[in-house]
């Protein structure tokens, strides 16, 4: 019987090559972050090939697509160690995300916390949570808590009996200098850690700006297109 998760030989070679180049970019910075490979829009066979290549963490941003992909990976014995949910959350979807995600990086309001708690309890799971911070810029609508709301939201998660506060996530605003945005983020992270030393993760940096994020203390980078290629639809 053929393996439904088998990518073509050519695709596997391309993924291996691109993954190696990204790992080289990371190691050139002298840091050793967790590489979260963002597989949104790409098939489970690609994610399976990446797991075979040693990828431990994958990122997804839409509930339906993510749930189906994780189920396929599990059925094929290729579930990655950690599945990160990195997309904007609606409160009616958050409980469902809690069933399969290990890390939810995009928590930006209390309603989402409550919904994740409900889902985590129902599934008898614990979840690692990152608070997504809005770093400003013109591209509104990418989500994130404003800095004024950050400490209250952190308290809310820290009090939870099923969620573990792990740190912050952010996307550098489009069309702005990522250096300045990541410096600001590092400052917010340092302050958060004074109140919550356990919140040591900083998820920042994507295909185009990972070096800059790592220079500002990122512990997790989320890389999609540099490994999988251009996505079929601009997001
Ligand atoms: C899609 C996405 C990424 C990956 O972006 P690339 O530029 O393809 O590396 C990272 N973070 C978030 C939140 C995303 O939605």
mmCIF file of C-alpha atoms and ligand atoms in Angstrom:
data_model
loop_
_atom_site.group_PDB
_atom_site.id
_atom_site.type_symbol
_atom_site.label_atom_id
_atom_site.label_comp_id
_atom_site.label_asym_id
_atom_site.label_seq_id
_atom_site.Cartn_x
_atom_site.Cartn_y
_atom_site.Cartn_z
ATOM 1 C CA UNK A 1 0.000 0.000 0.000
ATOM 2 C CA UNK A 2 1.308 3.443 -0.842
ATOM 3 C CA UNK A 3 2.007 5.926 1.928
ATOM 4 C CA UNK A 4 -0.565 8.755 1.716
ATOM 5 C CA UNK A 5 1.988 11.077 3.323
ATOM 6 C CA UNK A 6 4.717 10.390 0.758
ATOM 7 C CA UNK A 7 5.982 13.509 -0.986
ATOM 8 C CA UNK A 8 7.691 13.087 -4.349
ATOM 9 C CA UNK A 9 11.440 12.526 -4.389
ATOM 10 C CA UNK A 10 11.876 15.929 -6.030
ATOM 11 C CA UNK A 11 9.790 17.737 -3.427
ATOM 12 C CA UNK A 12 11.631 16.054 -0.585
ATOM 13 C CA UNK A 13 14.969 17.094 -2.052
ATOM 14 C CA UNK A 14 13.767 20.703 -2.450
ATOM 15 C CA UNK A 15 12.506 20.828 1.149
ATOM 16 C CA UNK A 16 15.736 19.321 2.464
ATOM 17 C CA UNK A 17 17.769 21.884 0.567
ATOM 18 C CA UNK A 18 15.689 24.884 1.683
ATOM 19 C CA UNK A 19 15.634 23.655 5.283
ATOM 20 C CA UNK A 20 19.416 23.330 5.252
ATOM 21 C CA UNK A 21 19.778 26.892 3.951
ATOM 22 C CA UNK A 22 17.517 28.274 6.680
ATOM 23 C CA UNK A 23 19.403 26.315 9.336
ATOM 24 C CA UNK A 24 22.618 27.825 7.964
ATOM 25 C CA UNK A 25 21.163 31.331 8.188
ATOM 26 C CA UNK A 26 20.216 30.658 11.800
ATOM 27 C CA UNK A 27 23.551 29.173 12.790
ATOM 28 C CA UNK A 28 25.357 32.125 11.183
ATOM 29 C CA UNK A 29 23.734 34.307 13.865
ATOM 30 C CA UNK A 30 25.382 32.261 16.617
ATOM 31 C CA UNK A 31 22.033 31.511 18.263
ATOM 32 C CA UNK A 32 20.118 28.278 18.671
ATOM 33 C CA UNK A 33 16.392 29.052 18.570
ATOM 34 C CA UNK A 34 13.524 26.647 18.048
ATOM 35 C CA UNK A 35 12.663 26.597 14.355
ATOM 36 C CA UNK A 36 8.905 26.527 13.830
ATOM 37 C CA UNK A 37 8.244 25.647 10.207
ATOM 38 C CA UNK A 38 5.013 27.262 9.039
ATOM 39 C CA UNK A 39 3.246 24.723 6.824
ATOM 40 C CA UNK A 40 -0.015 26.653 6.227
ATOM 41 C CA UNK A 41 -1.369 26.195 2.686
ATOM 42 C CA UNK A 42 0.923 23.226 2.078
ATOM 43 C CA UNK A 43 -0.160 19.583 2.232
ATOM 44 C CA UNK A 44 0.368 17.141 5.071
ATOM 45 C CA UNK A 45 2.846 15.291 2.843
ATOM 46 C CA UNK A 46 5.160 18.335 3.015
ATOM 47 C CA UNK A 47 4.823 18.499 6.792
ATOM 48 C CA UNK A 48 5.546 14.759 7.004
ATOM 49 C CA UNK A 49 8.666 15.171 4.865
ATOM 50 C CA UNK A 50 9.833 17.950 7.183
ATOM 51 C CA UNK A 51 9.237 15.783 10.257
ATOM 52 C CA UNK A 52 11.326 13.084 8.550
ATOM 53 C CA UNK A 53 14.049 15.744 8.111
ATOM 54 C CA UNK A 54 14.091 16.409 11.849
ATOM 55 C CA UNK A 55 11.649 19.314 12.142
ATOM 56 C CA UNK A 56 10.132 19.196 15.629
ATOM 57 C CA UNK A 57 7.756 22.172 15.490
ATOM 58 C CA UNK A 58 5.237 23.164 12.852
ATOM 59 C CA UNK A 59 3.020 26.254 12.705
ATOM 60 C CA UNK A 60 -0.475 26.608 11.274
ATOM 61 C CA UNK A 61 -2.843 29.549 11.168
ATOM 62 C CA UNK A 62 -6.294 28.251 10.261
ATOM 63 C CA UNK A 63 -8.255 25.912 12.490
ATOM 64 C CA UNK A 64 -9.866 23.661 9.894
ATOM 65 C CA UNK A 65 -6.733 23.223 7.844
ATOM 66 C CA UNK A 66 -4.609 22.665 10.924
ATOM 67 C CA UNK A 67 -6.941 20.107 12.504
ATOM 68 C CA UNK A 68 -7.118 18.065 9.305
ATOM 69 C CA UNK A 69 -3.363 18.189 8.753
ATOM 70 C CA UNK A 70 -2.498 17.166 12.298
ATOM 71 C CA UNK A 71 -4.962 14.264 12.066
ATOM 72 C CA UNK A 72 -3.308 13.104 8.823
ATOM 73 C CA UNK A 73 0.148 13.369 10.362
ATOM 74 C CA UNK A 74 -0.955 11.435 13.437
ATOM 75 C CA UNK A 75 -2.540 8.696 11.345
ATOM 76 C CA UNK A 76 0.701 8.426 9.370
ATOM 77 C CA UNK A 77 2.874 8.281 12.481
ATOM 78 C CA UNK A 78 4.507 11.642 11.736
ATOM 79 C CA UNK A 79 3.017 13.975 14.295
ATOM 80 C CA UNK A 80 5.618 16.673 15.062
ATOM 81 C CA UNK A 81 6.616 17.122 18.687
ATOM 82 C CA UNK A 82 4.776 20.423 18.889
ATOM 83 C CA UNK A 83 2.038 22.003 16.817
ATOM 84 C CA UNK A 84 1.927 25.806 17.122
ATOM 85 C CA UNK A 85 -1.235 27.717 16.333
ATOM 86 C CA UNK A 86 -0.115 31.135 15.052
ATOM 87 C CA UNK A 87 -3.258 32.529 13.393
ATOM 88 C CA UNK A 88 -5.828 35.005 14.550
ATOM 89 C CA UNK A 89 -8.297 33.283 16.829
ATOM 90 C CA UNK A 90 -12.014 33.708 17.047
ATOM 91 C CA UNK A 91 -13.464 32.759 20.410
ATOM 92 C CA UNK A 92 -15.798 30.216 18.802
ATOM 93 C CA UNK A 93 -12.796 28.385 17.260
ATOM 94 C CA UNK A 94 -10.392 28.585 20.169
ATOM 95 C CA UNK A 95 -11.828 25.651 22.114
ATOM 96 C CA UNK A 96 -11.354 23.456 19.049
ATOM 97 C CA UNK A 97 -7.732 24.578 18.600
ATOM 98 C CA UNK A 98 -7.094 23.425 22.169
ATOM 99 C CA UNK A 99 -7.731 19.832 21.095
ATOM 100 C CA UNK A 100 -4.692 19.502 18.837
ATOM 101 C CA UNK A 101 -2.360 22.487 19.332
ATOM 102 C CA UNK A 102 0.473 22.257 21.848
ATOM 103 C CA UNK A 103 1.379 25.940 21.740
ATOM 104 C CA UNK A 104 -1.049 28.766 20.986
ATOM 105 C CA UNK A 105 1.032 31.797 20.011
ATOM 106 C CA UNK A 106 -1.724 34.227 19.086
ATOM 107 C CA UNK A 107 -3.559 34.878 22.350
ATOM 108 C CA UNK A 108 -4.531 38.536 22.446
ATOM 109 C CA UNK A 109 -7.644 38.878 24.603
ATOM 110 C CA UNK A 110 -9.403 37.480 27.633
ATOM 111 C CA UNK A 111 -12.229 35.904 25.669
ATOM 112 C CA UNK A 112 -9.715 33.727 23.849
ATOM 113 C CA UNK A 113 -8.120 32.692 27.143
ATOM 114 C CA UNK A 114 -11.504 31.593 28.487
ATOM 115 C CA UNK A 115 -12.293 29.640 25.318
ATOM 116 C CA UNK A 116 -8.886 27.922 25.304
ATOM 117 C CA UNK A 117 -9.332 26.948 28.947
ATOM 118 C CA UNK A 118 -12.681 25.414 28.185
ATOM 119 C CA UNK A 119 -11.262 23.438 25.272
ATOM 120 C CA UNK A 120 -8.174 22.342 27.200
ATOM 121 C CA UNK A 121 -10.279 21.084 30.114
ATOM 122 C CA UNK A 122 -12.631 19.203 27.796
ATOM 123 C CA UNK A 123 -9.672 17.568 26.049
ATOM 124 C CA UNK A 124 -7.794 17.028 29.328
ATOM 125 C CA UNK A 125 -4.750 18.796 27.940
ATOM 126 C CA UNK A 126 -2.464 21.626 29.039
ATOM 127 C CA UNK A 127 -1.453 24.283 26.545
ATOM 128 C CA UNK A 128 1.573 26.537 26.268
ATOM 129 C CA UNK A 129 0.479 30.097 25.567
ATOM 130 C CA UNK A 130 2.255 33.069 24.023
ATOM 131 C CA UNK A 131 0.663 36.499 24.079
ATOM 132 C CA UNK A 132 0.662 38.155 20.679
ATOM 133 C CA UNK A 133 1.715 41.773 20.937
ATOM 134 C CA UNK A 134 0.605 44.447 18.497
ATOM 135 C CA UNK A 135 3.736 46.326 17.475
ATOM 136 C CA UNK A 136 1.772 49.002 15.662
ATOM 137 C CA UNK A 137 2.129 49.941 12.024
ATOM 138 C CA UNK A 138 -0.463 50.487 9.339
ATOM 139 C CA UNK A 139 -1.293 46.867 8.669
ATOM 140 C CA UNK A 140 -4.000 46.732 11.310
ATOM 141 C CA UNK A 141 -5.966 43.547 11.628
ATOM 142 C CA UNK A 142 -3.069 41.182 12.185
ATOM 143 C CA UNK A 143 -4.114 40.848 15.801
ATOM 144 C CA UNK A 144 -2.234 41.367 19.005
ATOM 145 C CA UNK A 145 -2.801 43.002 22.351
ATOM 146 C CA UNK A 146 -1.860 46.661 22.704
ATOM 147 C CA UNK A 147 1.021 47.191 25.121
ATOM 148 C CA UNK A 148 -1.346 48.855 27.619
ATOM 149 C CA UNK A 149 -3.297 45.599 27.943
ATOM 150 C CA UNK A 150 -0.351 43.260 28.110
ATOM 151 C CA UNK A 151 0.214 42.906 31.842
ATOM 152 C CA UNK A 152 -3.463 42.302 32.657
ATOM 153 C CA UNK A 153 -3.650 39.624 29.968
ATOM 154 C CA UNK A 154 -0.450 38.025 31.285
ATOM 155 C CA UNK A 155 -1.959 37.898 34.796
ATOM 156 C CA UNK A 156 -5.071 36.278 33.408
ATOM 157 C CA UNK A 157 -3.077 33.469 31.729
ATOM 158 C CA UNK A 158 -0.699 33.071 34.674
ATOM 159 C CA UNK A 159 -3.676 32.391 36.953
ATOM 160 C CA UNK A 160 -4.998 29.634 34.714
ATOM 161 C CA UNK A 161 -4.852 26.043 35.922
ATOM 162 C CA UNK A 162 -4.679 24.595 32.380
ATOM 163 C CA UNK A 163 -2.669 27.185 30.427
ATOM 164 C CA UNK A 164 1.035 27.873 30.890
ATOM 165 C CA UNK A 165 2.259 31.379 30.140
ATOM 166 C CA UNK A 166 5.446 30.961 28.075
ATOM 167 C CA UNK A 167 6.137 34.385 26.600
ATOM 168 C CA UNK A 168 5.402 36.713 23.710
ATOM 169 C CA UNK A 169 4.904 36.544 19.968
ATOM 170 C CA UNK A 170 4.855 39.343 17.417
ATOM 171 C CA UNK A 171 4.968 40.056 13.717
ATOM 172 C CA UNK A 172 7.061 43.022 12.610
ATOM 173 C CA UNK A 173 4.795 45.670 11.030
ATOM 174 C CA UNK A 174 4.887 45.700 7.230
ATOM 175 C CA UNK A 175 6.917 48.441 5.669
ATOM 176 C CA UNK A 176 8.688 49.403 8.878
ATOM 177 C CA UNK A 177 12.194 48.778 10.076
ATOM 178 C CA UNK A 178 12.050 45.358 11.771
ATOM 179 C CA UNK A 179 15.081 46.300 13.914
ATOM 180 C CA UNK A 180 13.110 48.997 15.715
ATOM 181 C CA UNK A 181 10.055 46.780 16.084
ATOM 182 C CA UNK A 182 12.069 43.870 17.508
ATOM 183 C CA UNK A 183 13.965 46.176 19.875
ATOM 184 C CA UNK A 184 10.618 47.405 21.200
ATOM 185 C CA UNK A 185 9.423 43.818 21.522
ATOM 186 C CA UNK A 186 12.561 42.813 23.441
ATOM 187 C CA UNK A 187 11.897 45.635 25.861
ATOM 188 C CA UNK A 188 8.297 44.503 26.435
ATOM 189 C CA UNK A 189 9.547 40.949 26.917
ATOM 190 C CA UNK A 190 12.134 42.008 29.509
ATOM 191 C CA UNK A 191 9.404 43.774 31.471
ATOM 192 C CA UNK A 192 7.037 40.843 31.255
ATOM 193 C CA UNK A 193 9.751 38.560 32.611
ATOM 194 C CA UNK A 194 10.182 40.708 35.693
ATOM 195 C CA UNK A 195 6.625 39.775 36.719
ATOM 196 C CA UNK A 196 6.620 36.314 35.077
ATOM 197 C CA UNK A 197 10.108 34.803 34.914
ATOM 198 C CA UNK A 198 8.657 31.625 33.410
ATOM 199 C CA UNK A 199 7.571 33.573 30.292
ATOM 200 C CA UNK A 200 10.971 33.135 28.674
ATOM 201 C CA UNK A 201 9.975 32.432 25.072
ATOM 202 C CA UNK A 202 10.058 35.138 22.431
ATOM 203 C CA UNK A 203 8.586 34.142 19.066
ATOM 204 C CA UNK A 204 9.658 36.642 16.439
ATOM 205 C CA UNK A 205 11.199 36.549 13.002
ATOM 206 C CA UNK A 206 9.951 35.052 9.763
ATOM 207 C CA UNK A 207 11.577 34.212 6.411
ATOM 208 C CA UNK A 208 12.553 37.801 5.669
ATOM 209 C CA UNK A 209 13.654 39.076 9.069
ATOM 210 C CA UNK A 210 14.784 36.160 11.200
ATOM 211 C CA UNK A 211 18.350 37.479 11.612
ATOM 212 C CA UNK A 212 17.052 40.735 13.010
ATOM 213 C CA UNK A 213 14.688 38.963 15.430
ATOM 214 C CA UNK A 214 17.483 36.676 16.641
ATOM 215 C CA UNK A 215 19.706 39.688 17.258
ATOM 216 C CA UNK A 216 16.954 40.916 19.599
ATOM 217 C CA UNK A 217 16.598 37.731 21.610
ATOM 218 C CA UNK A 218 14.053 35.623 19.724
ATOM 219 C CA UNK A 219 13.927 32.065 21.081
ATOM 220 C CA UNK A 220 11.534 30.887 18.354
ATOM 221 C CA UNK A 221 11.455 31.807 14.671
ATOM 222 C CA UNK A 222 8.466 31.035 12.444
ATOM 223 C CA UNK A 223 9.612 30.305 8.911
ATOM 224 C CA UNK A 224 7.284 29.465 6.036
ATOM 225 C CA UNK A 225 8.095 30.592 2.509
ATOM 226 C CA UNK A 226 11.887 30.303 2.806
ATOM 227 C CA UNK A 227 11.396 26.553 3.326
ATOM 228 C CA UNK A 228 8.160 25.636 1.544
ATOM 229 C CA UNK A 229 8.196 28.213 -1.240
ATOM 230 C CA UNK A 230 5.694 30.940 -2.089
ATOM 231 C CA UNK A 231 2.195 30.319 -0.808
ATOM 232 C CA UNK A 232 -0.576 30.037 -3.398
ATOM 233 C CA UNK A 233 -2.448 33.034 -1.934
ATOM 234 C CA UNK A 234 -0.937 36.169 -0.415
ATOM 235 C CA UNK A 235 -1.724 36.407 3.274
HETATM 236 C C1 LIG B 1 2.646 32.888 7.639
HETATM 237 C C2 LIG B 1 3.230 33.311 8.925
HETATM 238 C C3 LIG B 1 4.622 33.197 9.160
HETATM 239 C C4 LIG B 1 5.607 32.695 8.116
HETATM 240 O O1 LIG B 1 5.884 33.716 7.218
HETATM 241 P P1 LIG B 1 7.013 33.574 6.069
HETATM 242 O O2 LIG B 1 7.274 34.966 5.662
HETATM 243 O O3 LIG B 1 6.411 32.730 4.995
HETATM 244 O O4 LIG B 1 8.185 32.922 6.677
HETATM 245 C C5 LIG B 1 5.092 33.567 10.399
HETATM 246 N N1 LIG B 1 4.268 34.051 11.363
HETATM 247 C C6 LIG B 1 2.944 34.191 11.175
HETATM 248 C C7 LIG B 1 2.091 34.720 12.277
HETATM 249 C C8 LIG B 1 2.376 33.827 9.948
HETATM 250 O O5 LIG B 1 1.048 33.967 9.758
#
